[in-house]
């Protein structure tokens, strides 16, 4: 049975962190790592319900984000260390990890630096770091993603293609996210700046990709303006045991647009 619990937080070496536990207990839990400036309340509730049908899901606000105390680290590696601390405090010996966007970069660092904690890794709408060749990020993205507040039009531009079907899916997802009760505060301007600093200084993991000796599912929307799908392809070529899936007529938030399809692919990958 699907359930959701906000337990108020856990004490870590990085401060008191807010956390939610979804889905039934038992088995290997799936740890979610959130996007740039996102909090644990910015996951689409329909997506959470789909992936938590038969599995325990862990989502949390990292240090300095949303409801959590502490300070946002200045590096991606520092964010990965916080995720590892969450796993340790929960008393878990191993987890599966799904990182979206910034969370995908954190997930890659997590898998490299704390390999003993990660059984399988899902990298969604993310990148192995700077890739000089191939399509580049849409030039409007940096301005829109760092605005003091993003509205629905920004959400649609950043996360969805402009087709009628994709736009309708984006509006529906935006409405579901915004209609949730008991939501925490948005990411602060200071936290946003620290995340930008961490992203800007990240050298990526391509030089260490051969060390990623665990099953990896690399997924993206075929029309991602923020992190072009070509970068997902590059990661899938460099990691020894990586599978790539691209979803048509989808962008950065493909996981909220193709919920049933992606949740089935996640389940198949984690049970494989």
PDB file of C-alpha atoms in Angstrom:
ATOM      1  CA  UNK A   1       0.000   0.000   0.000  1.00  0.00           C
ATOM      2  CA  UNK A   2       1.246   3.500  -0.845  1.00  0.00           C
ATOM      3  CA  UNK A   3       1.832   5.782   2.102  1.00  0.00           C
ATOM      4  CA  UNK A   4       3.677   9.029   2.713  1.00  0.00           C
ATOM      5  CA  UNK A   5       5.197  10.187   5.980  1.00  0.00           C
ATOM      6  CA  UNK A   6       6.871  13.426   6.916  1.00  0.00           C
ATOM      7  CA  UNK A   7       8.750  12.599  10.086  1.00  0.00           C
ATOM      8  CA  UNK A   8      10.068  16.063  10.853  1.00  0.00           C
ATOM      9  CA  UNK A   9      13.717  15.392  10.169  1.00  0.00           C
ATOM     10  CA  UNK A  10      16.850  13.487  11.066  1.00  0.00           C
ATOM     11  CA  UNK A  11      19.955  14.700  12.890  1.00  0.00           C
ATOM     12  CA  UNK A  12      23.099  14.511  10.747  1.00  0.00           C
ATOM     13  CA  UNK A  13      26.600  15.926  10.900  1.00  0.00           C
ATOM     14  CA  UNK A  14      25.404  18.523   8.366  1.00  0.00           C
ATOM     15  CA  UNK A  15      22.464  19.695  10.487  1.00  0.00           C
ATOM     16  CA  UNK A  16      18.872  18.613  10.912  1.00  0.00           C
ATOM     17  CA  UNK A  17      17.538  17.471   7.527  1.00  0.00           C
ATOM     18  CA  UNK A  18      13.870  17.196   6.546  1.00  0.00           C
ATOM     19  CA  UNK A  19      12.861  13.831   5.118  1.00  0.00           C
ATOM     20  CA  UNK A  20       9.845  11.991   3.731  1.00  0.00           C
ATOM     21  CA  UNK A  21       9.370   8.243   3.514  1.00  0.00           C
ATOM     22  CA  UNK A  22       6.938   6.915   0.895  1.00  0.00           C
ATOM     23  CA  UNK A  23       5.708   3.433   0.045  1.00  0.00           C
ATOM     24  CA  UNK A  24       5.918   0.102   1.865  1.00  0.00           C
ATOM     25  CA  UNK A  25       8.852  -1.048   3.959  1.00  0.00           C
ATOM     26  CA  UNK A  26      11.098  -3.906   2.917  1.00  0.00           C
ATOM     27  CA  UNK A  27      13.688  -4.516   0.235  1.00  0.00           C
ATOM     28  CA  UNK A  28      16.277  -2.041  -1.036  1.00  0.00           C
ATOM     29  CA  UNK A  29      14.927   1.523  -0.717  1.00  0.00           C
ATOM     30  CA  UNK A  30      15.236   4.066  -3.516  1.00  0.00           C
ATOM     31  CA  UNK A  31      16.892   7.349  -2.540  1.00  0.00           C
ATOM     32  CA  UNK A  32      15.826  10.394  -4.574  1.00  0.00           C
ATOM     33  CA  UNK A  33      18.220  13.279  -5.242  1.00  0.00           C
ATOM     34  CA  UNK A  34      16.506  16.484  -6.348  1.00  0.00           C
ATOM     35  CA  UNK A  35      17.135  19.002  -9.132  1.00  0.00           C
ATOM     36  CA  UNK A  36      18.633  22.479  -8.992  1.00  0.00           C
ATOM     37  CA  UNK A  37      16.663  24.719  -6.572  1.00  0.00           C
ATOM     38  CA  UNK A  38      14.109  21.927  -6.021  1.00  0.00           C
ATOM     39  CA  UNK A  39      12.917  20.734  -2.616  1.00  0.00           C
ATOM     40  CA  UNK A  40      11.416  17.387  -1.657  1.00  0.00           C
ATOM     41  CA  UNK A  41       7.980  18.960  -2.293  1.00  0.00           C
ATOM     42  CA  UNK A  42       8.879  19.680  -5.937  1.00  0.00           C
ATOM     43  CA  UNK A  43       8.632  16.042  -6.970  1.00  0.00           C
ATOM     44  CA  UNK A  44       5.387  15.449  -8.866  1.00  0.00           C
ATOM     45  CA  UNK A  45       3.120  13.579  -6.406  1.00  0.00           C
ATOM     46  CA  UNK A  46       1.821  11.372  -9.235  1.00  0.00           C
ATOM     47  CA  UNK A  47       5.388  10.318  -9.988  1.00  0.00           C
ATOM     48  CA  UNK A  48       6.066   9.572  -6.309  1.00  0.00           C
ATOM     49  CA  UNK A  49       2.887   7.505  -6.093  1.00  0.00           C
ATOM     50  CA  UNK A  50       3.860   5.495  -9.182  1.00  0.00           C
ATOM     51  CA  UNK A  51       7.383   4.587  -8.084  1.00  0.00           C
ATOM     52  CA  UNK A  52       6.341   3.999  -4.463  1.00  0.00           C
ATOM     53  CA  UNK A  53       3.655   1.411  -5.193  1.00  0.00           C
ATOM     54  CA  UNK A  54       5.852  -1.507  -4.196  1.00  0.00           C
ATOM     55  CA  UNK A  55       9.003   0.132  -2.882  1.00  0.00           C
ATOM     56  CA  UNK A  56      10.179   2.342  -0.030  1.00  0.00           C
ATOM     57  CA  UNK A  57      11.132   5.784  -1.371  1.00  0.00           C
ATOM     58  CA  UNK A  58      13.344   8.233   0.529  1.00  0.00           C
ATOM     59  CA  UNK A  59      13.328  11.918  -0.364  1.00  0.00           C
ATOM     60  CA  UNK A  60      14.879  14.711   1.634  1.00  0.00           C
ATOM     61  CA  UNK A  61      15.887  18.350   1.591  1.00  0.00           C
ATOM     62  CA  UNK A  62      19.665  18.563   1.511  1.00  0.00           C
ATOM     63  CA  UNK A  63      21.513  20.891   3.871  1.00  0.00           C
ATOM     64  CA  UNK A  64      20.456  24.508   3.481  1.00  0.00           C
ATOM     65  CA  UNK A  65      17.519  23.638   1.200  1.00  0.00           C
ATOM     66  CA  UNK A  66      13.781  23.858   1.927  1.00  0.00           C
ATOM     67  CA  UNK A  67      12.938  22.740   5.458  1.00  0.00           C
ATOM     68  CA  UNK A  68      16.482  21.602   6.300  1.00  0.00           C
ATOM     69  CA  UNK A  69      19.066  23.335   8.444  1.00  0.00           C
ATOM     70  CA  UNK A  70      22.737  23.686   7.586  1.00  0.00           C
ATOM     71  CA  UNK A  71      24.548  25.196   4.621  1.00  0.00           C
ATOM     72  CA  UNK A  72      24.515  24.208   0.952  1.00  0.00           C
ATOM     73  CA  UNK A  73      27.945  22.769   0.068  1.00  0.00           C
ATOM     74  CA  UNK A  74      30.044  24.587  -2.509  1.00  0.00           C
ATOM     75  CA  UNK A  75      30.799  21.333  -4.363  1.00  0.00           C
ATOM     76  CA  UNK A  76      28.863  18.456  -5.898  1.00  0.00           C
ATOM     77  CA  UNK A  77      31.034  16.079  -3.894  1.00  0.00           C
ATOM     78  CA  UNK A  78      29.925  17.831  -0.717  1.00  0.00           C
ATOM     79  CA  UNK A  79      26.287  17.269  -1.678  1.00  0.00           C
ATOM     80  CA  UNK A  80      27.031  13.583  -2.256  1.00  0.00           C
ATOM     81  CA  UNK A  81      28.562  13.358   1.213  1.00  0.00           C
ATOM     82  CA  UNK A  82      25.300  14.672   2.694  1.00  0.00           C
ATOM     83  CA  UNK A  83      23.342  11.986   0.838  1.00  0.00           C
ATOM     84  CA  UNK A  84      25.720   9.361   2.223  1.00  0.00           C
ATOM     85  CA  UNK A  85      25.172  10.766   5.719  1.00  0.00           C
ATOM     86  CA  UNK A  86      21.401  10.406   5.280  1.00  0.00           C
ATOM     87  CA  UNK A  87      21.835   6.741   4.349  1.00  0.00           C
ATOM     88  CA  UNK A  88      24.082   6.151   7.366  1.00  0.00           C
ATOM     89  CA  UNK A  89      21.749   7.899   9.833  1.00  0.00           C
ATOM     90  CA  UNK A  90      18.831   5.823   8.559  1.00  0.00           C
ATOM     91  CA  UNK A  91      20.884   2.719   9.347  1.00  0.00           C
ATOM     92  CA  UNK A  92      20.872   1.416   5.767  1.00  0.00           C
ATOM     93  CA  UNK A  93      23.692  -0.698   4.394  1.00  0.00           C
ATOM     94  CA  UNK A  94      22.754  -0.083   0.746  1.00  0.00           C
ATOM     95  CA  UNK A  95      20.298   1.864  -1.395  1.00  0.00           C
ATOM     96  CA  UNK A  96      19.325   2.323  -5.001  1.00  0.00           C
ATOM     97  CA  UNK A  97      19.656   5.955  -6.143  1.00  0.00           C
ATOM     98  CA  UNK A  98      17.643   8.082  -8.585  1.00  0.00           C
ATOM     99  CA  UNK A  99      19.111  11.527  -9.236  1.00  0.00           C
ATOM    100  CA  UNK A 100      17.385  14.072 -11.445  1.00  0.00           C
ATOM    101  CA  UNK A 101      19.279  16.973 -13.081  1.00  0.00           C
ATOM    102  CA  UNK A 102      21.620  18.353 -10.376  1.00  0.00           C
ATOM    103  CA  UNK A 103      20.654  15.239  -8.417  1.00  0.00           C
ATOM    104  CA  UNK A 104      22.017  13.089 -11.232  1.00  0.00           C
ATOM    105  CA  UNK A 105      25.417  14.743 -10.888  1.00  0.00           C
ATOM    106  CA  UNK A 106      25.235  14.232  -7.120  1.00  0.00           C
ATOM    107  CA  UNK A 107      24.263  10.606  -7.717  1.00  0.00           C
ATOM    108  CA  UNK A 108      27.300  10.022  -9.919  1.00  0.00           C
ATOM    109  CA  UNK A 109      29.610  11.483  -7.271  1.00  0.00           C
ATOM    110  CA  UNK A 110      27.801   9.440  -4.623  1.00  0.00           C
ATOM    111  CA  UNK A 111      28.330   6.219  -6.600  1.00  0.00           C
ATOM    112  CA  UNK A 112      32.018   6.998  -7.146  1.00  0.00           C
ATOM    113  CA  UNK A 113      32.818   8.087  -3.601  1.00  0.00           C
ATOM    114  CA  UNK A 114      30.511   5.753  -1.666  1.00  0.00           C
ATOM    115  CA  UNK A 115      30.251   2.775  -3.996  1.00  0.00           C
ATOM    116  CA  UNK A 116      29.598   0.362  -1.122  1.00  0.00           C
ATOM    117  CA  UNK A 117      26.317   2.166  -0.395  1.00  0.00           C
ATOM    118  CA  UNK A 118      24.877   2.089  -3.931  1.00  0.00           C
ATOM    119  CA  UNK A 119      23.431  -1.041  -5.561  1.00  0.00           C
ATOM    120  CA  UNK A 120      21.996   0.527  -8.728  1.00  0.00           C
ATOM    121  CA  UNK A 121      21.976   4.098 -10.052  1.00  0.00           C
ATOM    122  CA  UNK A 122      19.446   5.976 -12.193  1.00  0.00           C
ATOM    123  CA  UNK A 123      20.699   9.209 -13.790  1.00  0.00           C
ATOM    124  CA  UNK A 124      17.699  11.192 -15.062  1.00  0.00           C
ATOM    125  CA  UNK A 125      17.975  14.340 -17.190  1.00  0.00           C
ATOM    126  CA  UNK A 126      21.556  14.886 -16.134  1.00  0.00           C
ATOM    127  CA  UNK A 127      25.134  14.986 -17.348  1.00  0.00           C
ATOM    128  CA  UNK A 128      28.579  13.511 -16.649  1.00  0.00           C
ATOM    129  CA  UNK A 129      29.892  17.083 -16.609  1.00  0.00           C
ATOM    130  CA  UNK A 130      31.095  19.490 -19.304  1.00  0.00           C
ATOM    131  CA  UNK A 131      30.872  18.050 -22.832  1.00  0.00           C
ATOM    132  CA  UNK A 132      32.418  20.311 -25.470  1.00  0.00           C
ATOM    133  CA  UNK A 133      30.936  18.713 -28.568  1.00  0.00           C
ATOM    134  CA  UNK A 134      27.322  18.072 -29.511  1.00  0.00           C
ATOM    135  CA  UNK A 135      24.223  20.181 -28.765  1.00  0.00           C
ATOM    136  CA  UNK A 136      24.573  22.761 -26.023  1.00  0.00           C
ATOM    137  CA  UNK A 137      22.145  24.165 -23.476  1.00  0.00           C
ATOM    138  CA  UNK A 138      19.541  26.620 -24.813  1.00  0.00           C
ATOM    139  CA  UNK A 139      20.982  30.159 -24.351  1.00  0.00           C
ATOM    140  CA  UNK A 140      17.913  31.355 -22.385  1.00  0.00           C
ATOM    141  CA  UNK A 141      18.220  28.612 -19.752  1.00  0.00           C
ATOM    142  CA  UNK A 142      20.718  30.279 -17.351  1.00  0.00           C
ATOM    143  CA  UNK A 143      18.607  33.438 -17.110  1.00  0.00           C
ATOM    144  CA  UNK A 144      15.295  31.637 -16.608  1.00  0.00           C
ATOM    145  CA  UNK A 145      16.556  29.011 -14.151  1.00  0.00           C
ATOM    146  CA  UNK A 146      18.121  31.641 -11.858  1.00  0.00           C
ATOM    147  CA  UNK A 147      15.173  34.061 -11.731  1.00  0.00           C
ATOM    148  CA  UNK A 148      14.104  34.990  -8.196  1.00  0.00           C
ATOM    149  CA  UNK A 149      10.872  33.075  -8.772  1.00  0.00           C
ATOM    150  CA  UNK A 150       9.841  30.737 -11.578  1.00  0.00           C
ATOM    151  CA  UNK A 151       6.227  30.836 -12.779  1.00  0.00           C
ATOM    152  CA  UNK A 152       4.309  28.315 -14.877  1.00  0.00           C
ATOM    153  CA  UNK A 153       5.647  29.668 -18.169  1.00  0.00           C
ATOM    154  CA  UNK A 154       9.220  29.268 -16.887  1.00  0.00           C
ATOM    155  CA  UNK A 155       8.398  25.748 -15.741  1.00  0.00           C
ATOM    156  CA  UNK A 156       7.090  24.863 -19.196  1.00  0.00           C
ATOM    157  CA  UNK A 157      10.051  26.412 -21.010  1.00  0.00           C
ATOM    158  CA  UNK A 158      12.673  24.707 -18.867  1.00  0.00           C
ATOM    159  CA  UNK A 159      11.071  21.288 -18.571  1.00  0.00           C
ATOM    160  CA  UNK A 160       8.815  20.558 -21.570  1.00  0.00           C
ATOM    161  CA  UNK A 161       8.849  20.765 -25.380  1.00  0.00           C
ATOM    162  CA  UNK A 162       6.402  23.193 -26.999  1.00  0.00           C
ATOM    163  CA  UNK A 163       4.161  20.526 -28.576  1.00  0.00           C
ATOM    164  CA  UNK A 164       0.484  20.539 -27.578  1.00  0.00           C
ATOM    165  CA  UNK A 165       0.756  17.157 -25.845  1.00  0.00           C
ATOM    166  CA  UNK A 166       3.903  18.017 -23.895  1.00  0.00           C
ATOM    167  CA  UNK A 167       2.568  21.431 -22.859  1.00  0.00           C
ATOM    168  CA  UNK A 168      -0.646  19.879 -21.552  1.00  0.00           C
ATOM    169  CA  UNK A 169       1.351  17.327 -19.576  1.00  0.00           C
ATOM    170  CA  UNK A 170       3.521  20.113 -18.159  1.00  0.00           C
ATOM    171  CA  UNK A 171       0.546  22.180 -17.043  1.00  0.00           C
ATOM    172  CA  UNK A 172      -1.000  19.134 -15.367  1.00  0.00           C
ATOM    173  CA  UNK A 173       2.252  18.342 -13.535  1.00  0.00           C
ATOM    174  CA  UNK A 174       2.675  21.974 -12.431  1.00  0.00           C
ATOM    175  CA  UNK A 175      -0.875  21.928 -11.036  1.00  0.00           C
ATOM    176  CA  UNK A 176      -0.289  18.685  -9.128  1.00  0.00           C
ATOM    177  CA  UNK A 177       2.915  19.980  -7.553  1.00  0.00           C
ATOM    178  CA  UNK A 178       1.399  23.326  -6.586  1.00  0.00           C
ATOM    179  CA  UNK A 179      -1.803  21.782  -5.160  1.00  0.00           C
ATOM    180  CA  UNK A 180       0.027  19.804  -2.462  1.00  0.00           C
ATOM    181  CA  UNK A 181      -0.675  20.702   1.140  1.00  0.00           C
ATOM    182  CA  UNK A 182       1.958  21.103   3.876  1.00  0.00           C
ATOM    183  CA  UNK A 183       4.723  22.250   1.531  1.00  0.00           C
ATOM    184  CA  UNK A 184       7.928  23.677   2.943  1.00  0.00           C
ATOM    185  CA  UNK A 185       9.669  26.905   1.896  1.00  0.00           C
ATOM    186  CA  UNK A 186      11.215  27.359  -1.516  1.00  0.00           C
ATOM    187  CA  UNK A 187      14.989  27.295  -1.964  1.00  0.00           C
ATOM    188  CA  UNK A 188      16.466  30.559  -0.687  1.00  0.00           C
ATOM    189  CA  UNK A 189      18.495  32.972  -2.850  1.00  0.00           C
ATOM    190  CA  UNK A 190      21.637  32.077  -0.870  1.00  0.00           C
ATOM    191  CA  UNK A 191      21.094  28.352  -1.390  1.00  0.00           C
ATOM    192  CA  UNK A 192      20.502  28.966  -5.097  1.00  0.00           C
ATOM    193  CA  UNK A 193      23.795  30.862  -5.389  1.00  0.00           C
ATOM    194  CA  UNK A 194      25.679  28.084  -3.605  1.00  0.00           C
ATOM    195  CA  UNK A 195      24.170  25.493  -5.953  1.00  0.00           C
ATOM    196  CA  UNK A 196      25.228  27.594  -8.960  1.00  0.00           C
ATOM    197  CA  UNK A 197      28.748  27.750  -7.520  1.00  0.00           C
ATOM    198  CA  UNK A 198      28.842  23.973  -7.076  1.00  0.00           C
ATOM    199  CA  UNK A 199      27.569  23.326 -10.606  1.00  0.00           C
ATOM    200  CA  UNK A 200      29.944  25.867 -12.170  1.00  0.00           C
ATOM    201  CA  UNK A 201      33.019  24.418 -10.471  1.00  0.00           C
ATOM    202  CA  UNK A 202      32.196  20.746 -11.071  1.00  0.00           C
ATOM    203  CA  UNK A 203      34.760  19.105 -13.390  1.00  0.00           C
ATOM    204  CA  UNK A 204      32.454  16.180 -14.099  1.00  0.00           C
ATOM    205  CA  UNK A 205      33.174  12.473 -13.848  1.00  0.00           C
ATOM    206  CA  UNK A 206      34.106  11.451 -17.400  1.00  0.00           C
ATOM    207  CA  UNK A 207      37.714  10.959 -16.319  1.00  0.00           C
ATOM    208  CA  UNK A 208      36.437   8.465 -13.719  1.00  0.00           C
ATOM    209  CA  UNK A 209      33.579   6.903 -15.680  1.00  0.00           C
ATOM    210  CA  UNK A 210      35.389   3.559 -15.959  1.00  0.00           C
ATOM    211  CA  UNK A 211      35.160   3.297 -12.157  1.00  0.00           C
ATOM    212  CA  UNK A 212      31.355   3.212 -12.285  1.00  0.00           C
ATOM    213  CA  UNK A 213      31.181  -0.561 -12.099  1.00  0.00           C
ATOM    214  CA  UNK A 214      27.530  -0.873 -11.146  1.00  0.00           C
ATOM    215  CA  UNK A 215      24.337  -1.072 -13.217  1.00  0.00           C
ATOM    216  CA  UNK A 216      23.284   2.398 -14.375  1.00  0.00           C
ATOM    217  CA  UNK A 217      20.087   3.495 -16.116  1.00  0.00           C
ATOM    218  CA  UNK A 218      20.639   6.763 -17.996  1.00  0.00           C
ATOM    219  CA  UNK A 219      17.342   8.396 -19.013  1.00  0.00           C
ATOM    220  CA  UNK A 220      16.319  11.702 -20.544  1.00  0.00           C
ATOM    221  CA  UNK A 221      13.797  13.447 -22.716  1.00  0.00           C
ATOM    222  CA  UNK A 222      14.868  13.548 -26.353  1.00  0.00           C
ATOM    223  CA  UNK A 223      14.275  17.329 -26.451  1.00  0.00           C
ATOM    224  CA  UNK A 224      15.866  18.485 -23.186  1.00  0.00           C
ATOM    225  CA  UNK A 225      16.817  22.194 -23.488  1.00  0.00           C
ATOM    226  CA  UNK A 226      18.590  22.307 -20.128  1.00  0.00           C
ATOM    227  CA  UNK A 227      20.872  19.275 -20.387  1.00  0.00           C
ATOM    228  CA  UNK A 228      20.864  18.004 -23.986  1.00  0.00           C
ATOM    229  CA  UNK A 229      20.204  14.292 -24.384  1.00  0.00           C
ATOM    230  CA  UNK A 230      23.550  13.952 -26.158  1.00  0.00           C
ATOM    231  CA  UNK A 231      25.214  14.204 -22.761  1.00  0.00           C
ATOM    232  CA  UNK A 232      23.173  11.246 -21.558  1.00  0.00           C
ATOM    233  CA  UNK A 233      24.460   9.350 -24.588  1.00  0.00           C
ATOM    234  CA  UNK A 234      28.059  10.293 -23.741  1.00  0.00           C
ATOM    235  CA  UNK A 235      27.624   8.997 -20.190  1.00  0.00           C
ATOM    236  CA  UNK A 236      26.085   5.754 -21.428  1.00  0.00           C
ATOM    237  CA  UNK A 237      29.069   5.241 -23.733  1.00  0.00           C
ATOM    238  CA  UNK A 238      31.653   5.786 -20.995  1.00  0.00           C
ATOM    239  CA  UNK A 239      30.158   3.917 -18.017  1.00  0.00           C
ATOM    240  CA  UNK A 240      30.857   0.154 -18.320  1.00  0.00           C
ATOM    241  CA  UNK A 241      27.347  -1.083 -17.393  1.00  0.00           C
ATOM    242  CA  UNK A 242      24.995   1.700 -18.500  1.00  0.00           C
ATOM    243  CA  UNK A 243      21.691   1.492 -20.378  1.00  0.00           C
ATOM    244  CA  UNK A 244      20.283   4.559 -22.170  1.00  0.00           C
ATOM    245  CA  UNK A 245      16.590   5.368 -22.677  1.00  0.00           C
ATOM    246  CA  UNK A 246      15.307   8.524 -24.392  1.00  0.00           C
ATOM    247  CA  UNK A 247      11.613   9.450 -24.297  1.00  0.00           C
ATOM    248  CA  UNK A 248      10.075  11.080 -27.414  1.00  0.00           C
ATOM    249  CA  UNK A 249       8.396  14.498 -27.341  1.00  0.00           C
ATOM    250  CA  UNK A 250       9.786  14.993 -23.827  1.00  0.00           C
ATOM    251  CA  UNK A 251      12.204  17.379 -22.184  1.00  0.00           C
ATOM    252  CA  UNK A 252      13.969  17.816 -18.859  1.00  0.00           C
ATOM    253  CA  UNK A 253      10.906  16.742 -16.853  1.00  0.00           C
ATOM    254  CA  UNK A 254      10.248  13.614 -18.922  1.00  0.00           C
ATOM    255  CA  UNK A 255       9.835  11.680 -15.660  1.00  0.00           C
ATOM    256  CA  UNK A 256       6.726  13.768 -14.855  1.00  0.00           C
ATOM    257  CA  UNK A 257       5.410  13.594 -18.429  1.00  0.00           C
ATOM    258  CA  UNK A 258       5.916   9.870 -19.043  1.00  0.00           C
ATOM    259  CA  UNK A 259       5.172   8.726 -15.504  1.00  0.00           C
ATOM    260  CA  UNK A 260       3.803   5.274 -16.239  1.00  0.00           C
ATOM    261  CA  UNK A 261       6.389   4.478 -18.889  1.00  0.00           C
ATOM    262  CA  UNK A 262       9.335   5.707 -16.842  1.00  0.00           C
ATOM    263  CA  UNK A 263       8.129   4.087 -13.616  1.00  0.00           C
ATOM    264  CA  UNK A 264       7.864   0.746 -15.456  1.00  0.00           C
ATOM    265  CA  UNK A 265      11.395   1.193 -16.799  1.00  0.00           C
ATOM    266  CA  UNK A 266      12.623   2.040 -13.297  1.00  0.00           C
ATOM    267  CA  UNK A 267      10.945  -1.021 -11.829  1.00  0.00           C
ATOM    268  CA  UNK A 268      12.326  -3.297 -14.538  1.00  0.00           C
ATOM    269  CA  UNK A 269      15.823  -1.888 -14.054  1.00  0.00           C
ATOM    270  CA  UNK A 270      15.777  -2.194 -10.275  1.00  0.00           C
ATOM    271  CA  UNK A 271      14.364  -5.715 -10.377  1.00  0.00           C
ATOM    272  CA  UNK A 272      16.667  -6.851 -13.206  1.00  0.00           C
TER     273      UNK A 272
END
